[in-house]
Amino acid sequence: MTTNDGGANSDRERIAVIPGDGIGQEVVPAAREVLEAVGPEFEFVAGEAGDAVRDKTGEALPDETRELAAGADATLFGAAGETAADVVLPLRNAVGSFANVRPARAYPGVDAPHPETDIVFVRENTQGVYSGHETDVAPGVTTLTRVITESASREISRYAFEYAAERGETVSHVTVAHKANVMRKTDGLFLETAEAVGAEYDVPYDDALMDALAMHLVQRPEDYDVVLCPNLAGDVLSDLAAGLVGGLGLLPSANVGREGGLFEPVHGSAPDIAGEGVANPAATMLSAALLLEHLGYDEAGQRVRSAVEGTLADGPHTPDLGGSATTRDVTDAVVARLE
Ligand code: NAI
Ligand code: MG
């Protein structure tokens, strides 16, 4: 134990808190209350990002905020508005994130089209068509270069199989999503690498063409456990899975880095309800649970998840779930369960 004053010598975990725009300003403070209620002595440091700071300073992601996230043990982020791409992608970069983990689960007490859904998407977070290599070749002609490397494919595959192996009691297999029949070189390399990594683990795996997989996810979501995806496929298929479990207000995500990590709800800034105090804080609280587990506080993470699940089961519910409760009401209910 060194000092406990939150100074530079503190050995407390440093959590960067970046609410961003819109309902980020409502759900991130709610999730922070939950982190405070659950125990570990964190040092919270606040940062600005998004449309509002862009309007003020010209920059959606000030260097200061980027450095804050890069230097923190973990970052809790809300959402940005129209500047989302200028904020989220560099922030994921700043924490060295290579894996985007998106659990999609239906919860008792919440209407879900497919209540049997319990899938974790492990999405490659740096490559594919999101590598940023787009070109105007000539007027009316554009190109995009899709980048897949063996090293990044191996790293994300290893993460997915480790994740599955550690959860052997609840995870029965890994499915590798790809389109290697068409993108033979790029997805061919992704699939081949994933299979080579999978062979090192005692976890069964199969693979699926991502278009057919989209259909099967809707028809039989209970057949899937961990789905390992290239970047774009993971983005699209995990949003599809949000629809299976009852909407965006419930989906957390972790951008796992080699050191830090960025934890954020899958949803955006929800300008249609921002400022009304009725945003559902569950996705951000569940992201906070992932943050706790990432830092090794497994029990605290599980407590947060149970408190959120209990509140989803018994209410109160925000309007997106058919209730009339406010963010404040839900936060009080979750915190009360933690005390
Ligand atoms: P959105 O996720 O903000 O909203 C979609 C719908 O879901 C809206 O009707 C909204 O009210 C509802 N919703 C979302 N989260 C909710 C919650 N926690 N509680 C209750 N209802 C919730 O997506 P949309 O409308 O496509 O985008 C709005 C803005 O957010 C855009 O400017 C977009 O660029 C940005 N965005 C940012 C993201 C990020 O920062 N990671 C991700 C997605 C969108
Ligand atoms: Mg998306």
PDB file of C-alpha atoms in Angstrom, residues 23-153:
ATOM      1  CA  ILE A  23     -27.641   9.841 -22.679  1.00  0.00           C
ATOM      2  CA  GLY A  24     -23.943   9.076 -22.104  1.00  0.00           C
ATOM      3  CA  GLN A  25     -24.188  11.951 -19.597  1.00  0.00           C
ATOM      4  CA  GLU A  26     -26.954  10.039 -17.784  1.00  0.00           C
ATOM      5  CA  VAL A  27     -25.996   6.371 -17.971  1.00  0.00           C
ATOM      6  CA  VAL A  28     -22.276   6.747 -17.251  1.00  0.00           C
ATOM      7  CA  PRO A  29     -22.776   8.552 -13.909  1.00  0.00           C
ATOM      8  CA  ALA A  30     -25.350   5.851 -13.062  1.00  0.00           C
ATOM      9  CA  ALA A  31     -22.818   3.106 -13.776  1.00  0.00           C
ATOM     10  CA  ARG A  32     -20.178   4.969 -11.797  1.00  0.00           C
ATOM     11  CA  GLU A  33     -22.498   4.972  -8.774  1.00  0.00           C
ATOM     12  CA  VAL A  34     -22.726   1.224  -9.137  1.00  0.00           C
ATOM     13  CA  LEU A  35     -18.931   0.892  -9.280  1.00  0.00           C
ATOM     14  CA  GLU A  36     -18.682   3.039  -6.159  1.00  0.00           C
ATOM     15  CA  ALA A  37     -21.277   0.947  -4.360  1.00  0.00           C
ATOM     16  CA  VAL A  38     -19.585  -2.342  -5.072  1.00  0.00           C
ATOM     17  CA  GLY A  39     -16.358  -1.765  -3.282  1.00  0.00           C
ATOM     18  CA  PRO A  40     -12.965  -1.633  -4.937  1.00  0.00           C
ATOM     19  CA  GLU A  41     -11.256   1.670  -4.196  1.00  0.00           C
ATOM     20  CA  PHE A  42     -10.988   3.201  -7.633  1.00  0.00           C
ATOM     21  CA  GLU A  43      -9.574   6.546  -8.601  1.00  0.00           C
ATOM     22  CA  PHE A  44     -11.974   8.061 -11.146  1.00  0.00           C
ATOM     23  CA  VAL A  45     -10.649  10.596 -13.643  1.00  0.00           C
ATOM     24  CA  ALA A  46     -13.103  12.346 -15.943  1.00  0.00           C
ATOM     25  CA  GLY A  47     -12.557  13.130 -19.618  1.00  0.00           C
ATOM     26  CA  GLU A  48     -14.513  14.900 -22.342  1.00  0.00           C
ATOM     27  CA  ALA A  49     -15.244  13.615 -25.835  1.00  0.00           C
ATOM     28  CA  GLY A  50     -17.904  13.935 -28.498  1.00  0.00           C
ATOM     29  CA  ASP A  51     -20.009  16.518 -30.301  1.00  0.00           C
ATOM     30  CA  ALA A  52     -20.194  18.967 -27.412  1.00  0.00           C
ATOM     31  CA  VAL A  53     -16.431  19.207 -26.949  1.00  0.00           C
ATOM     32  CA  ARG A  54     -15.976  19.366 -30.750  1.00  0.00           C
ATOM     33  CA  ASP A  55     -18.332  22.368 -30.858  1.00  0.00           C
ATOM     34  CA  LYS A  56     -16.366  24.005 -28.054  1.00  0.00           C
ATOM     35  CA  THR A  57     -12.782  23.244 -29.115  1.00  0.00           C
ATOM     36  CA  GLY A  58     -12.904  21.968 -32.687  1.00  0.00           C
ATOM     37  CA  GLU A  59     -11.790  18.486 -31.628  1.00  0.00           C
ATOM     38  CA  ALA A  60     -14.081  15.586 -30.800  1.00  0.00           C
ATOM     39  CA  LEU A  61     -11.352  13.702 -28.984  1.00  0.00           C
ATOM     40  CA  PRO A  62      -8.945  16.076 -27.245  1.00  0.00           C
ATOM     41  CA  ASP A  63      -5.384  14.734 -26.811  1.00  0.00           C
ATOM     42  CA  GLU A  64      -5.897  15.027 -23.082  1.00  0.00           C
ATOM     43  CA  THR A  65      -8.801  12.559 -23.177  1.00  0.00           C
ATOM     44  CA  ARG A  66      -6.929  10.152 -25.440  1.00  0.00           C
ATOM     45  CA  GLU A  67      -3.967  10.188 -23.041  1.00  0.00           C
ATOM     46  CA  LEU A  68      -6.275   9.730 -20.083  1.00  0.00           C
ATOM     47  CA  ALA A  69      -7.714   6.555 -21.630  1.00  0.00           C
ATOM     48  CA  ALA A  70      -4.292   5.319 -22.767  1.00  0.00           C
ATOM     49  CA  GLY A  71      -2.881   5.721 -19.254  1.00  0.00           C
ATOM     50  CA  ALA A  72      -5.857   4.362 -17.301  1.00  0.00           C
ATOM     51  CA  ASP A  73      -6.244   0.804 -16.045  1.00  0.00           C
ATOM     52  CA  ALA A  74      -9.674   0.816 -17.677  1.00  0.00           C
ATOM     53  CA  THR A  75     -12.036   3.297 -19.300  1.00  0.00           C
ATOM     54  CA  LEU A  76     -15.801   3.585 -18.956  1.00  0.00           C
ATOM     55  CA  PHE A  77     -17.268   5.339 -21.994  1.00  0.00           C
ATOM     56  CA  GLY A  78     -20.867   6.333 -22.758  1.00  0.00           C
ATOM     57  CA  ALA A  79     -21.452   7.361 -26.366  1.00  0.00           C
ATOM     58  CA  ALA A  80     -20.688  10.121 -28.810  1.00  0.00           C
ATOM     59  CA  GLY A  81     -23.188  11.595 -31.251  1.00  0.00           C
ATOM     60  CA  GLU A  82     -22.337  12.363 -34.865  1.00  0.00           C
ATOM     61  CA  THR A  83     -18.624  12.365 -33.999  1.00  0.00           C
ATOM     62  CA  ALA A  84     -18.832   8.712 -32.847  1.00  0.00           C
ATOM     63  CA  ALA A  85     -16.368   7.436 -35.479  1.00  0.00           C
ATOM     64  CA  ASP A  86     -13.866  10.195 -34.554  1.00  0.00           C
ATOM     65  CA  VAL A  87     -14.114   9.283 -30.900  1.00  0.00           C
ATOM     66  CA  VAL A  88     -14.732   5.567 -30.540  1.00  0.00           C
ATOM     67  CA  LEU A  89     -12.207   4.230 -33.064  1.00  0.00           C
ATOM     68  CA  PRO A  90      -9.292   6.341 -31.722  1.00  0.00           C
ATOM     69  CA  LEU A  91     -10.293   5.534 -28.132  1.00  0.00           C
ATOM     70  CA  ARG A  92     -10.273   1.794 -28.912  1.00  0.00           C
ATOM     71  CA  ASN A  93      -6.852   2.390 -30.459  1.00  0.00           C
ATOM     72  CA  ALA A  94      -5.630   4.351 -27.459  1.00  0.00           C
ATOM     73  CA  VAL A  95      -6.221   1.377 -25.173  1.00  0.00           C
ATOM     74  CA  GLY A  96      -4.576  -1.029 -27.658  1.00  0.00           C
ATOM     75  CA  SER A  97      -7.844  -2.866 -28.078  1.00  0.00           C
ATOM     76  CA  PHE A  98      -7.865  -5.892 -30.359  1.00  0.00           C
ATOM     77  CA  ALA A  99     -10.965  -7.698 -29.095  1.00  0.00           C
ATOM     78  CA  ASN A 100     -14.510  -6.388 -28.965  1.00  0.00           C
ATOM     79  CA  VAL A 101     -16.545  -8.641 -26.693  1.00  0.00           C
ATOM     80  CA  ARG A 102     -20.314  -8.294 -26.918  1.00  0.00           C
ATOM     81  CA  PRO A 103     -22.449 -10.583 -24.809  1.00  0.00           C
ATOM     82  CA  ALA A 104     -26.061 -10.783 -25.992  1.00  0.00           C
ATOM     83  CA  ARG A 105     -28.321 -12.322 -23.362  1.00  0.00           C
ATOM     84  CA  ALA A 106     -32.000 -12.250 -22.763  1.00  0.00           C
ATOM     85  CA  TYR A 107     -33.007 -11.420 -19.182  1.00  0.00           C
ATOM     86  CA  PRO A 108     -35.955 -12.694 -17.170  1.00  0.00           C
ATOM     87  CA  GLY A 109     -38.511  -9.912 -16.818  1.00  0.00           C
ATOM     88  CA  VAL A 110     -37.705  -8.351 -20.186  1.00  0.00           C
ATOM     89  CA  ASP A 111     -39.708  -9.107 -23.300  1.00  0.00           C
ATOM     90  CA  ALA A 112     -37.329 -10.715 -25.756  1.00  0.00           C
ATOM     91  CA  PRO A 113     -38.213 -12.174 -29.149  1.00  0.00           C
ATOM     92  CA  HIS A 114     -35.788 -15.035 -28.354  1.00  0.00           C
ATOM     93  CA  PRO A 115     -35.426 -15.454 -24.583  1.00  0.00           C
ATOM     94  CA  GLU A 116     -33.201 -18.501 -25.084  1.00  0.00           C
ATOM     95  CA  THR A 117     -30.414 -16.309 -26.526  1.00  0.00           C
ATOM     96  CA  ASP A 118     -27.103 -16.326 -24.659  1.00  0.00           C
ATOM     97  CA  ILE A 119     -24.282 -15.597 -27.083  1.00  0.00           C
ATOM     98  CA  VAL A 120     -20.952 -13.848 -26.744  1.00  0.00           C
ATOM     99  CA  PHE A 121     -19.585 -12.250 -29.892  1.00  0.00           C
ATOM    100  CA  VAL A 122     -15.820 -11.947 -29.984  1.00  0.00           C
ATOM    101  CA  ARG A 123     -15.107  -9.492 -32.754  1.00  0.00           C
ATOM    102  CA  GLU A 124     -11.741  -8.634 -34.247  1.00  0.00           C
ATOM    103  CA  ASN A 125     -11.449  -4.936 -33.520  1.00  0.00           C
ATOM    104  CA  THR A 126      -8.688  -3.511 -35.719  1.00  0.00           C
ATOM    105  CA  GLN A 127      -8.807  -4.882 -39.251  1.00  0.00           C
ATOM    106  CA  GLY A 128     -11.082  -5.997 -42.077  1.00  0.00           C
ATOM    107  CA  VAL A 129     -12.986  -3.301 -43.911  1.00  0.00           C
ATOM    108  CA  TYR A 130     -12.654  -0.940 -40.932  1.00  0.00           C
ATOM    109  CA  SER A 131      -8.904  -0.541 -41.445  1.00  0.00           C
ATOM    110  CA  GLY A 132      -9.565   2.832 -43.054  1.00  0.00           C
ATOM    111  CA  HIS A 133      -7.942   2.187 -46.446  1.00  0.00           C
ATOM    112  CA  GLU A 134     -10.528   3.845 -48.682  1.00  0.00           C
ATOM    113  CA  THR A 135      -9.648   5.653 -51.891  1.00  0.00           C
ATOM    114  CA  ASP A 136     -11.328   7.865 -54.472  1.00  0.00           C
ATOM    115  CA  VAL A 137      -9.849   6.294 -57.585  1.00  0.00           C
ATOM    116  CA  ALA A 138     -11.642   8.491 -60.130  1.00  0.00           C
ATOM    117  CA  PRO A 139     -14.861  10.519 -60.156  1.00  0.00           C
ATOM    118  CA  GLY A 140     -17.633   8.071 -59.340  1.00  0.00           C
ATOM    119  CA  VAL A 141     -15.236   5.237 -58.475  1.00  0.00           C
ATOM    120  CA  THR A 142     -14.117   4.325 -54.962  1.00  0.00           C
ATOM    121  CA  THR A 143     -12.241   1.379 -53.471  1.00  0.00           C
ATOM    122  CA  LEU A 144     -11.715  -0.116 -50.056  1.00  0.00           C
ATOM    123  CA  THR A 145      -8.862  -2.422 -49.075  1.00  0.00           C
ATOM    124  CA  ARG A 146      -9.731  -5.206 -46.662  1.00  0.00           C
ATOM    125  CA  VAL A 147      -6.796  -6.068 -44.437  1.00  0.00           C
ATOM    126  CA  ILE A 148      -6.511  -9.386 -42.587  1.00  0.00           C
ATOM    127  CA  THR A 149      -3.233 -10.456 -41.018  1.00  0.00           C
ATOM    128  CA  GLU A 150      -2.286 -13.781 -39.541  1.00  0.00           C
ATOM    129  CA  SER A 151      -0.998 -12.174 -36.343  1.00  0.00           C
ATOM    130  CA  ALA A 152      -4.222 -10.248 -35.635  1.00  0.00           C
ATOM    131  CA  SER A 153      -6.315 -13.304 -36.556  1.00  0.00           C
TER     132      SER A 153
END
